[in-house]
Short mmCIF file of C-alpha atoms in Angstrom, two decimals:
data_model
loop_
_atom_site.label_atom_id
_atom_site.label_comp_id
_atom_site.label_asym_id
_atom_site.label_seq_id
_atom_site.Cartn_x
_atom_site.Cartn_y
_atom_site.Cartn_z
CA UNK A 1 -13.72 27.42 -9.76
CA UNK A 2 -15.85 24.17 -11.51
CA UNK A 3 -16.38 21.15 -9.33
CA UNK A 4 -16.02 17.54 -10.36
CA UNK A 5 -17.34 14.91 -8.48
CA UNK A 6 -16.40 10.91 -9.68
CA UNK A 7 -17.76 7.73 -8.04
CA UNK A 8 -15.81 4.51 -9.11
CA UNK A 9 -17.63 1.37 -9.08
CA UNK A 10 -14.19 -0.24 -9.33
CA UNK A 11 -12.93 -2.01 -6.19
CA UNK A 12 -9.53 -2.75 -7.73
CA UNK A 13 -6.81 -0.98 -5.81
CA UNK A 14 -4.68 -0.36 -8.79
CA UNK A 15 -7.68 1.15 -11.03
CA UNK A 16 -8.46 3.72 -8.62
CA UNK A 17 -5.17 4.69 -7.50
CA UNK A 18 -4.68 5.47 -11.13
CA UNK A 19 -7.68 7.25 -11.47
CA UNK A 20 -6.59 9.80 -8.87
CA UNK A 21 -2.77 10.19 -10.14
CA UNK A 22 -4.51 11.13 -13.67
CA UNK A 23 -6.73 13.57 -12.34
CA UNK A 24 -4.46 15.28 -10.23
CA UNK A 25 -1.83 15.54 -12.91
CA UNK A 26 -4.45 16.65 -15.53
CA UNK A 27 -6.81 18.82 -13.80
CA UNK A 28 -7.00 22.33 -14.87
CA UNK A 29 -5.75 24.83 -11.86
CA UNK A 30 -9.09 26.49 -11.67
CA UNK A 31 -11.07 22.84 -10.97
CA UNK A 32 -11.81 21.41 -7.53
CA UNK A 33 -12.36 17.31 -7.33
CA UNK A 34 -14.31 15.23 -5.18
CA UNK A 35 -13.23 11.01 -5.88
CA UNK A 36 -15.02 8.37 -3.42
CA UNK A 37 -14.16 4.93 -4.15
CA UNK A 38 -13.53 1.69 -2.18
CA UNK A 39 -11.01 -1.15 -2.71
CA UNK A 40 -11.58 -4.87 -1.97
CA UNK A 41 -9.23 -6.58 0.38
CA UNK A 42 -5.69 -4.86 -0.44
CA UNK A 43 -2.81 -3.38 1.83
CA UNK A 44 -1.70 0.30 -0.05
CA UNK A 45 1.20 1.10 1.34
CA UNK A 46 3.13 5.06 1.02
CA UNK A 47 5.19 6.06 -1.52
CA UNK A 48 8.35 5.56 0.56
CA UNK A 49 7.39 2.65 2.44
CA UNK A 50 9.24 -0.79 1.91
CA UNK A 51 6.38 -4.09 1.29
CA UNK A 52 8.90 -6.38 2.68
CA UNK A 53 8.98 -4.27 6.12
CA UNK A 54 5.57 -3.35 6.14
CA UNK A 55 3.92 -6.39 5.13
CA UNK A 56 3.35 -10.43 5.53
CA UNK A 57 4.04 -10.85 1.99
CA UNK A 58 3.98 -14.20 2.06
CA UNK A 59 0.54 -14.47 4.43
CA UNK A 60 -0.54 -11.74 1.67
CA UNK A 61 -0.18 -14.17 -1.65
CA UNK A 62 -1.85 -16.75 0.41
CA UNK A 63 -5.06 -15.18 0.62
CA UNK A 64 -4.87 -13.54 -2.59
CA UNK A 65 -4.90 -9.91 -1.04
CA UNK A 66 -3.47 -7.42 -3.46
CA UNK A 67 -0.32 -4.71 -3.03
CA UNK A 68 -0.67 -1.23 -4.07
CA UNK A 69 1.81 1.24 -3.53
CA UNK A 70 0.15 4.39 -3.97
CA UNK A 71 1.44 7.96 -5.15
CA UNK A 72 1.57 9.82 -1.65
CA UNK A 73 3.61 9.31 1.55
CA UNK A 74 1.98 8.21 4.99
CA UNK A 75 1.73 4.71 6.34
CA UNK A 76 0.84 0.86 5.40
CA UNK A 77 -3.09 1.28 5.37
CA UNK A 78 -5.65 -2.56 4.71
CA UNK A 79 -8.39 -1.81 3.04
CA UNK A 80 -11.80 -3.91 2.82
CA UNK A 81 -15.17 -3.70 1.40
CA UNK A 82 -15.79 -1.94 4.97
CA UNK A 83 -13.79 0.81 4.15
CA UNK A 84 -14.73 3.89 2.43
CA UNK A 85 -12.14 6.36 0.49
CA UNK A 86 -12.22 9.75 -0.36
CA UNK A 87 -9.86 12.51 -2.15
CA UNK A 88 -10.10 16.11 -2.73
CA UNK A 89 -8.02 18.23 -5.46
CA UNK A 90 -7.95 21.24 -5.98
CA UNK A 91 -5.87 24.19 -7.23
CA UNK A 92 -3.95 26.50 -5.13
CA UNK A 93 -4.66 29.18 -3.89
CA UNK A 94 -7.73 27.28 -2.81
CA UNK A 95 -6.48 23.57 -1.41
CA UNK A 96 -7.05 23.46 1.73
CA UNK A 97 -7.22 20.28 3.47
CA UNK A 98 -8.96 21.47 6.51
CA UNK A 99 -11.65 22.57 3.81
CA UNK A 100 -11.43 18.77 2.69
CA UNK A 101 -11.59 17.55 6.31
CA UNK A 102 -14.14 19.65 7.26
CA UNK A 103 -16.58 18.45 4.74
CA UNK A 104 -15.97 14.75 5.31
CA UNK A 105 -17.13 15.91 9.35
CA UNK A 106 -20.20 17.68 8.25
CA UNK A 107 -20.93 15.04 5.79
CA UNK A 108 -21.04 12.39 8.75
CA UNK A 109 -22.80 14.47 10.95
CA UNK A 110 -25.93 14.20 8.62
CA UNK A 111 -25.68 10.70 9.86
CA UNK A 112 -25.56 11.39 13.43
CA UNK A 113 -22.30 11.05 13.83
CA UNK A 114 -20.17 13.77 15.75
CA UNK A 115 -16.03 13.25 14.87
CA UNK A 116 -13.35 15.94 15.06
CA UNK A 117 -9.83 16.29 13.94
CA UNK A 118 -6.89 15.56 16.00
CA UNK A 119 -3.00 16.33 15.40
CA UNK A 120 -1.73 13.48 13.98
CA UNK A 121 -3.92 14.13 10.56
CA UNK A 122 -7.14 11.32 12.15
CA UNK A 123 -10.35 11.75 12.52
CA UNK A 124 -11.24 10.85 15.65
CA UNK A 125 -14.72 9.78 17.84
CA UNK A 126 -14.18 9.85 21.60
CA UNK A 127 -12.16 11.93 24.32
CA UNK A 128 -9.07 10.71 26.19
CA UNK A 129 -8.69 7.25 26.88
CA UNK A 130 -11.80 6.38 24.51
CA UNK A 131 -10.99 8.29 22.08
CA UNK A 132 -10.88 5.84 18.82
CA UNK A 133 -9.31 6.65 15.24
CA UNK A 134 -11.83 5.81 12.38
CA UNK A 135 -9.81 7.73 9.55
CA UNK A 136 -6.50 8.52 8.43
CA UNK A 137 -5.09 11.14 5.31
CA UNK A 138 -2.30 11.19 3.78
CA UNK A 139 -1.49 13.82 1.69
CA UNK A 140 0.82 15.72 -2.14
CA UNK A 141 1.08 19.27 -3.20
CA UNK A 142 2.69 20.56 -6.52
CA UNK A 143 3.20 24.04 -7.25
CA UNK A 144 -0.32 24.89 -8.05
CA UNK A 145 -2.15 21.99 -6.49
CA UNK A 146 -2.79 19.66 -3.76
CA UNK A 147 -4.43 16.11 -3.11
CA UNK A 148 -6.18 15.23 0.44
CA UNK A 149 -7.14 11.49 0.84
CA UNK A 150 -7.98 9.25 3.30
CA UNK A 151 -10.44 6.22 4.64
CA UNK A 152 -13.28 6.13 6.63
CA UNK A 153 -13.55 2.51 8.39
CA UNK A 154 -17.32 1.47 8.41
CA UNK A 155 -17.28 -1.94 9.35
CA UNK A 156 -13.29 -3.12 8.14
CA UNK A 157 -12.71 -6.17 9.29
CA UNK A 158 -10.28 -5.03 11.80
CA UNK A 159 -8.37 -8.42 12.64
CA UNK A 160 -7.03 -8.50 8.97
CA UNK A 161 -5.47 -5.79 9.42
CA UNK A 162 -3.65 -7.05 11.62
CA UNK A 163 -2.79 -10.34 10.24
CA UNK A 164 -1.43 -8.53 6.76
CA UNK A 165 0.59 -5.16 8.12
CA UNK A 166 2.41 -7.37 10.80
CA UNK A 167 5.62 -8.31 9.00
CA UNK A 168 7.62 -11.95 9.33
CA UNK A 169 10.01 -11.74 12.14
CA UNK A 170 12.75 -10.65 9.27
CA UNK A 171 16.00 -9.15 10.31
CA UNK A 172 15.11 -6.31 8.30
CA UNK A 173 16.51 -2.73 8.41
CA UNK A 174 14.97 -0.79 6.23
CA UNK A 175 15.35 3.49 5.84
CA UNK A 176 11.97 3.75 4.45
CA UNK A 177 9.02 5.25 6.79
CA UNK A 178 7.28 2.59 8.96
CA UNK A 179 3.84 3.55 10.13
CA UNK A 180 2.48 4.27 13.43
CA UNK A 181 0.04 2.14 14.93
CA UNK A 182 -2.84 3.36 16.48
CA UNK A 183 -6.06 2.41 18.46
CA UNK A 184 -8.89 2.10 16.03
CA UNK A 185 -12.94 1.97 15.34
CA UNK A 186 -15.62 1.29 13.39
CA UNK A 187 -18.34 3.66 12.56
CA UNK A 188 -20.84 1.08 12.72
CA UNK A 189 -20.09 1.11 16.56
CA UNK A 190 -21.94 4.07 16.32
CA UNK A 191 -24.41 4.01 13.51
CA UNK A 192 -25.50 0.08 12.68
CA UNK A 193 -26.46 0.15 9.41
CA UNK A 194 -24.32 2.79 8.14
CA UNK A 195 -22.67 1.86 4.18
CA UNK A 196 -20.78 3.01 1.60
CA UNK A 197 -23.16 3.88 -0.56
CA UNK A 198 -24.64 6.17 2.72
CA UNK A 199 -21.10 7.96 3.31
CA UNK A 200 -21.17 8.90 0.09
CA UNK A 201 -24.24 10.44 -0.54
CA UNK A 202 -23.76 12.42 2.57
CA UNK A 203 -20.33 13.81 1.49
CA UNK A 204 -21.30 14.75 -1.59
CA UNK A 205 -24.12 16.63 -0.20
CA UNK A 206 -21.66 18.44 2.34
CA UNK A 207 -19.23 18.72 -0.67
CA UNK A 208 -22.28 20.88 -2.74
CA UNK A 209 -23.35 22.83 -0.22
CA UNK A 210 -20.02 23.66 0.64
CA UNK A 211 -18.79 25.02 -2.41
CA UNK A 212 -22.69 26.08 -3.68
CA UNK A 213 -22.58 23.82 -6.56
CA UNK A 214 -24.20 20.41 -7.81
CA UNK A 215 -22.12 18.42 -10.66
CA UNK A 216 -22.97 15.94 -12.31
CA UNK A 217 -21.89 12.74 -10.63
CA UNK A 218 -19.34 11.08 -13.20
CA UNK A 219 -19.11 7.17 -12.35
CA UNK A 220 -16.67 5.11 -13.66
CA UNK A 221 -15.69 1.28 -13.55
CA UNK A 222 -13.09 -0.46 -15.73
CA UNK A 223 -16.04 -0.75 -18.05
CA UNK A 224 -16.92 2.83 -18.35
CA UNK A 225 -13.33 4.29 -18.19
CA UNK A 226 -12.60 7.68 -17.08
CA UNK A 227 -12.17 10.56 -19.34
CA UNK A 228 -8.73 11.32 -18.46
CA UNK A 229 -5.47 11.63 -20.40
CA UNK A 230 -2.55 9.02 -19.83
CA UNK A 231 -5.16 6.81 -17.95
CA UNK A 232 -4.54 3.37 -19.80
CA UNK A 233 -0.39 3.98 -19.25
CA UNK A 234 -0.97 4.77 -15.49
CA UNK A 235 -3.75 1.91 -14.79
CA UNK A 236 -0.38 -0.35 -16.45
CA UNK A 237 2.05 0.95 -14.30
CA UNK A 238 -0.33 0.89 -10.99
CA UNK A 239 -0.70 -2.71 -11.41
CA UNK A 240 3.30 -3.31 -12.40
CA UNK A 241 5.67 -5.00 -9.82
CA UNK A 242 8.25 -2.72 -10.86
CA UNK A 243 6.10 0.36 -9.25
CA UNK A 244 4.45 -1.40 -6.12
CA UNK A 245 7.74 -3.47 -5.07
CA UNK A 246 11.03 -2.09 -7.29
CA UNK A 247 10.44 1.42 -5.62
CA UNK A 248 11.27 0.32 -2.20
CA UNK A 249 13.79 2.49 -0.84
CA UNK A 250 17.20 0.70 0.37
CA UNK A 251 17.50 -1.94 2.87
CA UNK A 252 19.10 -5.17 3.97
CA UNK A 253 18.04 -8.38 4.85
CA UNK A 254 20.00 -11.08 6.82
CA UNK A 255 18.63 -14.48 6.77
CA UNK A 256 19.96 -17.29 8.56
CA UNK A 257 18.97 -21.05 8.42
CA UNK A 258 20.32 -24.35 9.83
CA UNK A 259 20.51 -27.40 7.13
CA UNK A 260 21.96 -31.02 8.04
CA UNK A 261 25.09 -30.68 6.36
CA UNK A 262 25.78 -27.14 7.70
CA UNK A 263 24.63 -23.30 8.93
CA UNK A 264 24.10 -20.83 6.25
CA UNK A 265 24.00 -16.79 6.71
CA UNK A 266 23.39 -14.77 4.08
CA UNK A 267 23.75 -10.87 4.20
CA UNK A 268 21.81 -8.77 1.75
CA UNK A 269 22.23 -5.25 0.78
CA UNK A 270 19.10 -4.11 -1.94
CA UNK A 271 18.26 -0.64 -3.72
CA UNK A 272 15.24 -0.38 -5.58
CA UNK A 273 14.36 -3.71 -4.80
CA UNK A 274 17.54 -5.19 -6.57
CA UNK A 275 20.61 -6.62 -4.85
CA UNK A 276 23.73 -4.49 -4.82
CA UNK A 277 25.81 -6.76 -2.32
CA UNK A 278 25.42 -10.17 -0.84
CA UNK A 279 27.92 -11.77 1.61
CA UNK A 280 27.31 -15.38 2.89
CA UNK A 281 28.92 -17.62 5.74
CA UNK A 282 28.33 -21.21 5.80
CA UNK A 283 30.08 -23.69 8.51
CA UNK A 284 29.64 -26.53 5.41
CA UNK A 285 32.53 -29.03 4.78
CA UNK A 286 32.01 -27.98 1.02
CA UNK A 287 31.62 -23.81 1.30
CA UNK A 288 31.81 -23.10 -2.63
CA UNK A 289 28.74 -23.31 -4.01
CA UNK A 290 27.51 -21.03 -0.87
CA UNK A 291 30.23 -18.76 -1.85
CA UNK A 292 29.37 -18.77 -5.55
CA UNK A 293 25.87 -17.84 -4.50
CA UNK A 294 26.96 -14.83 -2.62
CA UNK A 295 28.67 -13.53 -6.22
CA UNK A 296 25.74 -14.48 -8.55
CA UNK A 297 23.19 -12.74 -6.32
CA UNK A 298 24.37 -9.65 -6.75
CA UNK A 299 22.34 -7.38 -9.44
CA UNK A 300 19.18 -9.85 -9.37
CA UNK A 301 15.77 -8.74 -9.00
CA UNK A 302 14.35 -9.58 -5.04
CA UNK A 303 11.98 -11.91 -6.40
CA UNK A 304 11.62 -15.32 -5.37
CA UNK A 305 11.73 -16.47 -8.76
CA UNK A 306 14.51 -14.49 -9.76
CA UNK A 307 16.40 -16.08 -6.59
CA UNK A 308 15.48 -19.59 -7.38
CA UNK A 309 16.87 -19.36 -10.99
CA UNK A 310 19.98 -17.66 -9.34
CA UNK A 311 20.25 -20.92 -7.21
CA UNK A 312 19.43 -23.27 -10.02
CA UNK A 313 22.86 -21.28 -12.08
CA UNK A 314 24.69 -22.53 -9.27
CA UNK A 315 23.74 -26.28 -9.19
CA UNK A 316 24.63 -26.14 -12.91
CA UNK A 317 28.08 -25.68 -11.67
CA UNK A 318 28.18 -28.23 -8.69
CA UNK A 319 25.91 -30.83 -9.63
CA UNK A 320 26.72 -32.95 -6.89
CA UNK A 321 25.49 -30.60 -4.48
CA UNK A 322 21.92 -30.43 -6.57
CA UNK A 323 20.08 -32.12 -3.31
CA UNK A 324 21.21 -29.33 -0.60
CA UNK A 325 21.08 -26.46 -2.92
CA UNK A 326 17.47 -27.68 -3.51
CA UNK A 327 16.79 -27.46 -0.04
CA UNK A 328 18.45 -24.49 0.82
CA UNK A 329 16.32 -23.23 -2.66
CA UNK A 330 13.37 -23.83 -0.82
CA UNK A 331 14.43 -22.28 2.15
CA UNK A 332 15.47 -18.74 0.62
CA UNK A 333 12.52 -18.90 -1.84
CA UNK A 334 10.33 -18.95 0.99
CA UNK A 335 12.12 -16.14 3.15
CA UNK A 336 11.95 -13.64 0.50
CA UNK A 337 8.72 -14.00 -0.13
#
């Protein structure tokens, strides 16, 4: 079986996420891949896994911090310029990811730096109570092949990770997957100066003497594009709102807000990140534009701007009401978000 090793010098989320979709669907079944990459300030979330549950959306757009849903399940992961990613492919028989993880340990352990495996599918450093998770995999097998990746935190800023996978205090019910938090480290707690450019290296090496072989490291960038078929299409659906927010799995949202001339309540019921049912309640002397909302909403797009020009159809039809719809606009714009 041939080895492949690619470096991307990309740190756009989207890019390399379609990078690894196009190698895994076009790799022969008698090739093994090695992919290390990195992305710059971006929360990837699973395959299943609902942004508007996961996420501060709205915190997110602030501070310009990208989505990407990517192709396999698992949890709401943030990744930084402190954060190194790997995945291995390879065809079955031979995928294995305790192969996979076992090279990423031996790789670090040229650097001094003794981790192990523990159930849940993290590397670890540390026993019992001081035992600290410094990786996470998530995983997607075909028929004839399989994909291991994961990220190795090096010096993440930690606290934004927080600040973007905490969601608004949204009455949100969602049947997608929500992850599991755990305690966390990084590796430059244990080795200062350690980089990405360092983690590399050494994983490569463990990944050649592994499997006996030494490839010729392919690097790629959106400048020097991959030689992989389909690669332009995926890169355009990677980056596409459809993929990282229309593929959210069913949920509802109730959102409630108090305005001067009366209490609105609006119920929510969305598929694919489109609304299939909306119910509102409003205490307001004058209830039917509220209830003309609740009928227009339905079949819209969960996008703020979508809503807003939903709202703006309804002013049309009671233009005396423009000011309060315009507030209660800015209201619901701001709660989907």
């Amino acid at each position: 079986m041939a080895s492949r090793i690619l470096l991307s010098h990309s740190n756009d989320p989207h890019f390399n996420l379609a990078v690894e979709d196009c190698i895994f669907r076009s790799m022969p079944a008698d090739q093994r891949v090695l992919f290390l990459w990195r992305n710059a300030d971006t929360v990837v979330i699973g395959r299943s896994q609902n942004p508007w549950k996961e996420c501060n959306i709205n915190k997110m757009e602030q501070d310009k911090i990208h989505l990407a849903r990517r192709q396999s399940g698992g949890g709401a992961v943030f990744h930084d310029l402190g954060n190194t990613n790997f995945t291995f492919m390879a065809g079955k028989p031979e995928y294995n990811k305790e192969v996979s993880t076992e090279i990423v340990l031996q790789g670090l352990k040229k650097l001094g730096i003794e981790g192990y495996a523990n159930g849940r599918n993290d590397l670890v450093v540390g026993e019992g109570e001081e035992m600290r998770k410094f990786s996470g995999s998530a995983y997607k097998e075909t028929k004839d092949r399989g994909f291991h990746h994961g990220t190795l935190l090096l010096h993440a800023d930690l606290s934004r990770l927080a600040n973007y996978l905490n969601p608004d205090l949204k009455k949100l019910q969602s049947k997608g997957i929500t992850s599991v938090r755990s305690r966390v480290t990084n590796l430059n707690s244990l080795y200062q100066t350690i980089d990405h450019q360092l983690v590399c290296d050494a994983i490569v090496e463990a990944f050649c003497e592994y499997f006996g072989e030494v490839p010729v490291i392919e690097e790629i960038s959106p400048e020097a594009l991959p030689d992989l078929p389909g690669f332009v299409e995926k890169f355009a659906q990677q980056q596409s709102w459809d993929w990282n927010f229309g593929k959210s799995p069913q949920f509802t949202h109730t959102l409630d807000e108090r305005f001067k001339w009366g209490g609105v309540e609006i119920h929510l019921d969305l598929s694919n990140a489109q609304i299939t049912a909306a119910q509102t309640f409003t205490d307001s002397l004058f209830p039917d534009p509220i209830e003309l909302l609740a009928e227009k909403l339905v079949g819209v797009t969960y996008r703020p701007d979508a809503i807003a020009a939903c709202i703006d159809s309804v002013i049309e039809n009671f233009p005396d009401h423009k000011n309060d719809l315009e507030e209660m606009k800015e209201w619901l714009v701001k709660a989907v978000s």
